[in-house]
JSON list of C-alpha atoms in Angstrom, two decimals:
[
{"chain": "A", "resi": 20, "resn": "UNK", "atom": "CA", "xyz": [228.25, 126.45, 253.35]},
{"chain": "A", "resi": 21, "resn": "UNK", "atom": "CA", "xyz": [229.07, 124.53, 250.43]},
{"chain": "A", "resi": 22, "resn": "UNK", "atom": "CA", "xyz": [226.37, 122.38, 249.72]},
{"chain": "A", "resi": 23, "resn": "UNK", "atom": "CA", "xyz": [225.95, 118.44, 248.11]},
{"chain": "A", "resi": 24, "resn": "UNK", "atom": "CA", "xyz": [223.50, 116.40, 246.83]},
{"chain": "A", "resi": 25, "resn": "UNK", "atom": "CA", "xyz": [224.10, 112.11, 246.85]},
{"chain": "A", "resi": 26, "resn": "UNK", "atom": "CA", "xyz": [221.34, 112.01, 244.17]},
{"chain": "A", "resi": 27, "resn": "UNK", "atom": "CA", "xyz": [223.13, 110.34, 241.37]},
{"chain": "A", "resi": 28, "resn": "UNK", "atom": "CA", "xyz": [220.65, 111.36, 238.81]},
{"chain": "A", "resi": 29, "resn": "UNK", "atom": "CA", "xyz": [220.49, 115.02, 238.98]},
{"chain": "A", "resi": 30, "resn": "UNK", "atom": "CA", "xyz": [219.77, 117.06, 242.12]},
{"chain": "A", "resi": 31, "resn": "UNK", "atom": "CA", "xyz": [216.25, 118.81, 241.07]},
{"chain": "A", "resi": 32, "resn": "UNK", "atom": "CA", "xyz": [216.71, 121.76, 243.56]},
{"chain": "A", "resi": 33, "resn": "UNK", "atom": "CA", "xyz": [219.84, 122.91, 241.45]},
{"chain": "A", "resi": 34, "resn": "UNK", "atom": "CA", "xyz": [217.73, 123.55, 238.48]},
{"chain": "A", "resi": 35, "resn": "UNK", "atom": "CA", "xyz": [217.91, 126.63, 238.06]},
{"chain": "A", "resi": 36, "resn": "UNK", "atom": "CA", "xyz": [214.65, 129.37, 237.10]},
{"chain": "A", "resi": 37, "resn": "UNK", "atom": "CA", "xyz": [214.18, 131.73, 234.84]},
{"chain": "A", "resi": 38, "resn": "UNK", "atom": "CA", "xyz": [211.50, 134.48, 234.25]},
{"chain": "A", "resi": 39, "resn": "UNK", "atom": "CA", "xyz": [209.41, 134.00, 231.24]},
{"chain": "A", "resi": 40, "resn": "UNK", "atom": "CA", "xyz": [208.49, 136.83, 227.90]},
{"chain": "A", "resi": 41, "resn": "UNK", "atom": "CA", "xyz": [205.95, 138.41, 231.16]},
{"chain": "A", "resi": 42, "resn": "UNK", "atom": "CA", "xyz": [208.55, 138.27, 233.79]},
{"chain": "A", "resi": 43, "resn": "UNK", "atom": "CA", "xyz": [206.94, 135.34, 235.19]},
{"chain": "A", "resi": 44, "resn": "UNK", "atom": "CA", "xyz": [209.80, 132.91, 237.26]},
{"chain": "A", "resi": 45, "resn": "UNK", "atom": "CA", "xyz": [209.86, 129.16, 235.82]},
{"chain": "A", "resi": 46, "resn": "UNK", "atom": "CA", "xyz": [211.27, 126.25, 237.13]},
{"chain": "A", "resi": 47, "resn": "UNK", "atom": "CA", "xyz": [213.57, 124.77, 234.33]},
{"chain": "A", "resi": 48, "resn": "UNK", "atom": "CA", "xyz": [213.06, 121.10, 233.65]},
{"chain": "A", "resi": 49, "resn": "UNK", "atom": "CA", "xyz": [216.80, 119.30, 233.70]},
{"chain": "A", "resi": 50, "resn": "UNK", "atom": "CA", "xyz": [216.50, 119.20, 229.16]},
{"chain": "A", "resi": 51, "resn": "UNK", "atom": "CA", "xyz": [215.71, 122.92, 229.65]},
{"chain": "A", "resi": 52, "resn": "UNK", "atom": "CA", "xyz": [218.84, 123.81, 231.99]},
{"chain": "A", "resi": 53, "resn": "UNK", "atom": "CA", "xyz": [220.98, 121.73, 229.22]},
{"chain": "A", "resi": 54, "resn": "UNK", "atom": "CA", "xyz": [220.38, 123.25, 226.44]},
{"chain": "A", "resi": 55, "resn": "UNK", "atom": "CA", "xyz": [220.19, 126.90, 228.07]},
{"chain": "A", "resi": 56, "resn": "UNK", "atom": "CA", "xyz": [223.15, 126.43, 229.90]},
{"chain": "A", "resi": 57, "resn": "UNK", "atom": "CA", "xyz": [224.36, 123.08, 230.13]},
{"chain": "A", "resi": 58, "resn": "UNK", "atom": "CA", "xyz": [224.55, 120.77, 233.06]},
{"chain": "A", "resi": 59, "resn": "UNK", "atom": "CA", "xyz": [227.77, 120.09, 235.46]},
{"chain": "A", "resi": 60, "resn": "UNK", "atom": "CA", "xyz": [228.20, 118.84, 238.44]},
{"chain": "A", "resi": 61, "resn": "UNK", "atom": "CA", "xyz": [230.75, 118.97, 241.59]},
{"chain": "A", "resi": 62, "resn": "UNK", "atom": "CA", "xyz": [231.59, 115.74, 243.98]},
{"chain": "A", "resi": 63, "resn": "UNK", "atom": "CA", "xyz": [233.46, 114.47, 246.85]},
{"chain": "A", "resi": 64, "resn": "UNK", "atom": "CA", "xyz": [233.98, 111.39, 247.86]},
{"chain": "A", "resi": 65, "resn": "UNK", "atom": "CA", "xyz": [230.59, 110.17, 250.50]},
{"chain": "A", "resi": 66, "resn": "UNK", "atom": "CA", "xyz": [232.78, 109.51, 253.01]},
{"chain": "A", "resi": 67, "resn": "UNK", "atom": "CA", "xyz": [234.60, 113.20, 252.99]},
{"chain": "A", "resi": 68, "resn": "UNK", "atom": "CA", "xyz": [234.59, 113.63, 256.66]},
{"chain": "A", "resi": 69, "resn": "UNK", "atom": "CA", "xyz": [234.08, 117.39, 255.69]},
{"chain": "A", "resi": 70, "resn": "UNK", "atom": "CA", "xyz": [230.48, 116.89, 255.01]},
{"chain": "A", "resi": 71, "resn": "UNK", "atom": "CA", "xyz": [227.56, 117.10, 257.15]},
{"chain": "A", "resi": 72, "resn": "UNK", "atom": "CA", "xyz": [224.47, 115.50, 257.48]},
{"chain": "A", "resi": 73, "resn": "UNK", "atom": "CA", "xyz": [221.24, 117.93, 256.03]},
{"chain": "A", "resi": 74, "resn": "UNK", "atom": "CA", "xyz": [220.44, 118.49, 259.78]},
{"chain": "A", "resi": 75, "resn": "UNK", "atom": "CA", "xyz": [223.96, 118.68, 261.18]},
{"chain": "A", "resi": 76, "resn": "UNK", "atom": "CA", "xyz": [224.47, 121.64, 258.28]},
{"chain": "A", "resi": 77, "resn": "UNK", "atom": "CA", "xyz": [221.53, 123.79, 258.71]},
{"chain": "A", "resi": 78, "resn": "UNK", "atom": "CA", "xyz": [222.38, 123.06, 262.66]},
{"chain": "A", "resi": 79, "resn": "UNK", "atom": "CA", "xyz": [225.98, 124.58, 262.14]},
{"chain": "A", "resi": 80, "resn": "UNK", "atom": "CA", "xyz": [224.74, 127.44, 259.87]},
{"chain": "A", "resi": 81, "resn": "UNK", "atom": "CA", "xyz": [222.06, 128.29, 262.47]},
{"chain": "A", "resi": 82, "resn": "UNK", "atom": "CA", "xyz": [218.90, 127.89, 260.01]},
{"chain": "A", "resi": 83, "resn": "UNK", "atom": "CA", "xyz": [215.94, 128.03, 261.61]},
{"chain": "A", "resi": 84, "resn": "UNK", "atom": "CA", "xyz": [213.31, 125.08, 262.34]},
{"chain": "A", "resi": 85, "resn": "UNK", "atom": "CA", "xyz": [211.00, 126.62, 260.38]},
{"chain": "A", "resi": 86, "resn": "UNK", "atom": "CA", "xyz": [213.23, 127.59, 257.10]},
{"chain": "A", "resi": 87, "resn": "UNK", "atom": "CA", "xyz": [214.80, 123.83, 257.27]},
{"chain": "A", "resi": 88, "resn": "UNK", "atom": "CA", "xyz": [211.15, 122.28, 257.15]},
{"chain": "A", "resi": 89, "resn": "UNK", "atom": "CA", "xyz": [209.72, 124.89, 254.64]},
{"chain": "A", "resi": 90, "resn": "UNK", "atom": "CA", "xyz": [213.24, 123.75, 252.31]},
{"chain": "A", "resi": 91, "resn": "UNK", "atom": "CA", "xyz": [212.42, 120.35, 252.88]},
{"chain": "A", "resi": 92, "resn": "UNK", "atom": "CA", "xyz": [208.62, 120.98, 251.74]},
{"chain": "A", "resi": 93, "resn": "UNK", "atom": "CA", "xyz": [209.74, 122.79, 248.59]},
{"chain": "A", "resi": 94, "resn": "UNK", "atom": "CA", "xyz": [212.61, 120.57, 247.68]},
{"chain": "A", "resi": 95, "resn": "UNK", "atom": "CA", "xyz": [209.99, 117.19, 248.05]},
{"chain": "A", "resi": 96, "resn": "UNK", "atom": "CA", "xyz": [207.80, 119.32, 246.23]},
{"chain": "A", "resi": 97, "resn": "UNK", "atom": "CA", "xyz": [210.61, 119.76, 243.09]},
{"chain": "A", "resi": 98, "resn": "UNK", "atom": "CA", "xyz": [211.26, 115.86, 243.34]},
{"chain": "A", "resi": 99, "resn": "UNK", "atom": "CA", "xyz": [214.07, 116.21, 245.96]},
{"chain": "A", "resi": 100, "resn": "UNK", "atom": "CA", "xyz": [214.74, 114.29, 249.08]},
{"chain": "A", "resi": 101, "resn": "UNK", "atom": "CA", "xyz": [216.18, 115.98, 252.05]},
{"chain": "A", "resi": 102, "resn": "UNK", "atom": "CA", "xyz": [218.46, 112.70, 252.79]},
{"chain": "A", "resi": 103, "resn": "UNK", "atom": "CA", "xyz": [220.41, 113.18, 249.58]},
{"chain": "A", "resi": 104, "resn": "UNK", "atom": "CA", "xyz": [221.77, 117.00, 251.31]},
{"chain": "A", "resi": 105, "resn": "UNK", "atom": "CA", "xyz": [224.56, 117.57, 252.54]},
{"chain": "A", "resi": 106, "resn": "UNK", "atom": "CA", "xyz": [226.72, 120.55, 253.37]},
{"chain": "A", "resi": 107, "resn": "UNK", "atom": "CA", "xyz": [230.33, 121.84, 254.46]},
{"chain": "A", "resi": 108, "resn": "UNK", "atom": "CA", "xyz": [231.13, 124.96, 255.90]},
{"chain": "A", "resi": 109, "resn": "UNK", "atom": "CA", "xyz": [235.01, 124.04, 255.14]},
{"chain": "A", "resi": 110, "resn": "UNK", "atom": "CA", "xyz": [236.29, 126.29, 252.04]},
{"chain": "A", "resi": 111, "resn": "UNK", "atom": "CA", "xyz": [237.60, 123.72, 249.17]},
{"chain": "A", "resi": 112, "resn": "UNK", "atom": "CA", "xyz": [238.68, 124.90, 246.27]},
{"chain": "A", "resi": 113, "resn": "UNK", "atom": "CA", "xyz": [236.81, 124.25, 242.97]},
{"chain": "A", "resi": 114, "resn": "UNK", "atom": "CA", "xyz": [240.54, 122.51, 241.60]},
{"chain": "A", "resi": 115, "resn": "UNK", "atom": "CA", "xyz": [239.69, 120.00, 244.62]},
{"chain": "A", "resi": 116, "resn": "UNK", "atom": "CA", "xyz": [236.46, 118.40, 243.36]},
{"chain": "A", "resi": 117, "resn": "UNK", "atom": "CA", "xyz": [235.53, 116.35, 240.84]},
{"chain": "A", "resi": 118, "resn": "UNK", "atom": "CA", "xyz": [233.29, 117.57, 237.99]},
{"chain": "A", "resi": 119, "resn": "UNK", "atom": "CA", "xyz": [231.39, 115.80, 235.62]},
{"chain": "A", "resi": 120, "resn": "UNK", "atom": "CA", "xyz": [229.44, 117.33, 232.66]},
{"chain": "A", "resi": 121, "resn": "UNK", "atom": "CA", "xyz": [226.50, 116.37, 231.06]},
{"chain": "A", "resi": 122, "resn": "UNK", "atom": "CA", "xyz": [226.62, 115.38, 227.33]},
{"chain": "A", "resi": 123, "resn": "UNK", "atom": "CA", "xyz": [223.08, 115.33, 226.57]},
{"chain": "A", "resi": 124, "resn": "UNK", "atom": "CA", "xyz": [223.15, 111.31, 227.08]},
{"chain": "A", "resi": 125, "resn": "UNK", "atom": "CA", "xyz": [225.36, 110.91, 229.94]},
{"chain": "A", "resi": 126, "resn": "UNK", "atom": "CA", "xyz": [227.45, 112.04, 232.96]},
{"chain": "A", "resi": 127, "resn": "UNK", "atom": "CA", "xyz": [231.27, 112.92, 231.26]},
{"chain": "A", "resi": 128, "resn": "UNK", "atom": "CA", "xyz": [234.38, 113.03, 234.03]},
{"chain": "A", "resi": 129, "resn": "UNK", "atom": "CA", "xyz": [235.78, 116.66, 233.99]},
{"chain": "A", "resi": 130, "resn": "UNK", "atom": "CA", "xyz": [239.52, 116.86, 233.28]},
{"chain": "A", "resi": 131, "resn": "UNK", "atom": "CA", "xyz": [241.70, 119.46, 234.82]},
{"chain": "A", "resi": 132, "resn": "UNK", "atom": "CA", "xyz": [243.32, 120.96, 231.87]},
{"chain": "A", "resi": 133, "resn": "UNK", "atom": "CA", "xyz": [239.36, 121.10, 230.48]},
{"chain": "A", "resi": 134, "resn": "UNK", "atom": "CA", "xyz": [238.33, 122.79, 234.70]},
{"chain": "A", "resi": 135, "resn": "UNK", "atom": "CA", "xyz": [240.86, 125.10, 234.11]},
{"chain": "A", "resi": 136, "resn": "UNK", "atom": "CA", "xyz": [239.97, 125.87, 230.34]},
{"chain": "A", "resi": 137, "resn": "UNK", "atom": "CA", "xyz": [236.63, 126.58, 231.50]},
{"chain": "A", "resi": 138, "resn": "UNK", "atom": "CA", "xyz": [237.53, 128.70, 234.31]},
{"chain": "A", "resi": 139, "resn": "UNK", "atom": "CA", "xyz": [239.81, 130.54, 231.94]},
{"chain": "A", "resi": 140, "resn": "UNK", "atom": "CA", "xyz": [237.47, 130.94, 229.41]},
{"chain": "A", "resi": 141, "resn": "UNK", "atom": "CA", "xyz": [234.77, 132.41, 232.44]},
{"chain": "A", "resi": 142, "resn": "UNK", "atom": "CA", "xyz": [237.07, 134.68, 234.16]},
{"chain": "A", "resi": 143, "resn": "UNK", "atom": "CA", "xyz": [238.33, 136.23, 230.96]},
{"chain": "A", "resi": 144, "resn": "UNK", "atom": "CA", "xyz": [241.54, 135.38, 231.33]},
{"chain": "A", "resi": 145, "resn": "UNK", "atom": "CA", "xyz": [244.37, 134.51, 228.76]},
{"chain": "A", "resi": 146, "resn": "UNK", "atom": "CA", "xyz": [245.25, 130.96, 228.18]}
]
């Protein structure tokens, strides 16, 4: 499953975590994830009839009651809301998406020639 988030903001459940100087794991806060890493984001278009619903996904990827609720729980808990998910279990390539990156002060559009830089730049591969 590839999954979505509507949120227009930020999706708080991609944060990523990291483990501290004791080995400790720690949510980052969105500033954190920037300047660690930097921030980008992937979108289709809301009406891609690829996507599912959060409940129609974790129904077609068999999740179980219990691990759906206890997601929900934990994403509320990190300032998410379960009606901003969605999902598709349809492979589409990265070069199909839109990107956006963030600049520090706003959402950027992606270019392709800058996607592919990128992708050139991660896979090692000569330009």
């Amino acid at each position: 499953m590839l999954w979505f988030s509507s949120n227009q903001a930020w999706e708080p459940t991609a944060t990523k975590m990291v483990r501290d100087a004791l080995g400790n794991l720690k949510n980052l806060t969105f500033e954190e994830q920037f300047k660690l890493m930097g921030c980008v984001r992937f979108g289709l278009d809301a009406d891609d009839g690829r996507l599912l619903d959060w409940r129609a996904a974790c129904k077609h990827a068999r999740t179980p009651r219990k691990l759906r609720e206890a997601m929900e729980r934990l994403g509320a808990r990190m300032g998410a809301f379960p009606g901003h998910w969605f999902a598709t279990p349809v492979y589409i390539p990265l070069i199909a998406v839109s990107y956006e990156v963030w600049d520090g002060n706003q959402w950027l559009p992606g270019s392709e020639t800058g996607f592919l830089e990128v992708l050139r730049e991660i896979t090692g591969e000569a330009k």
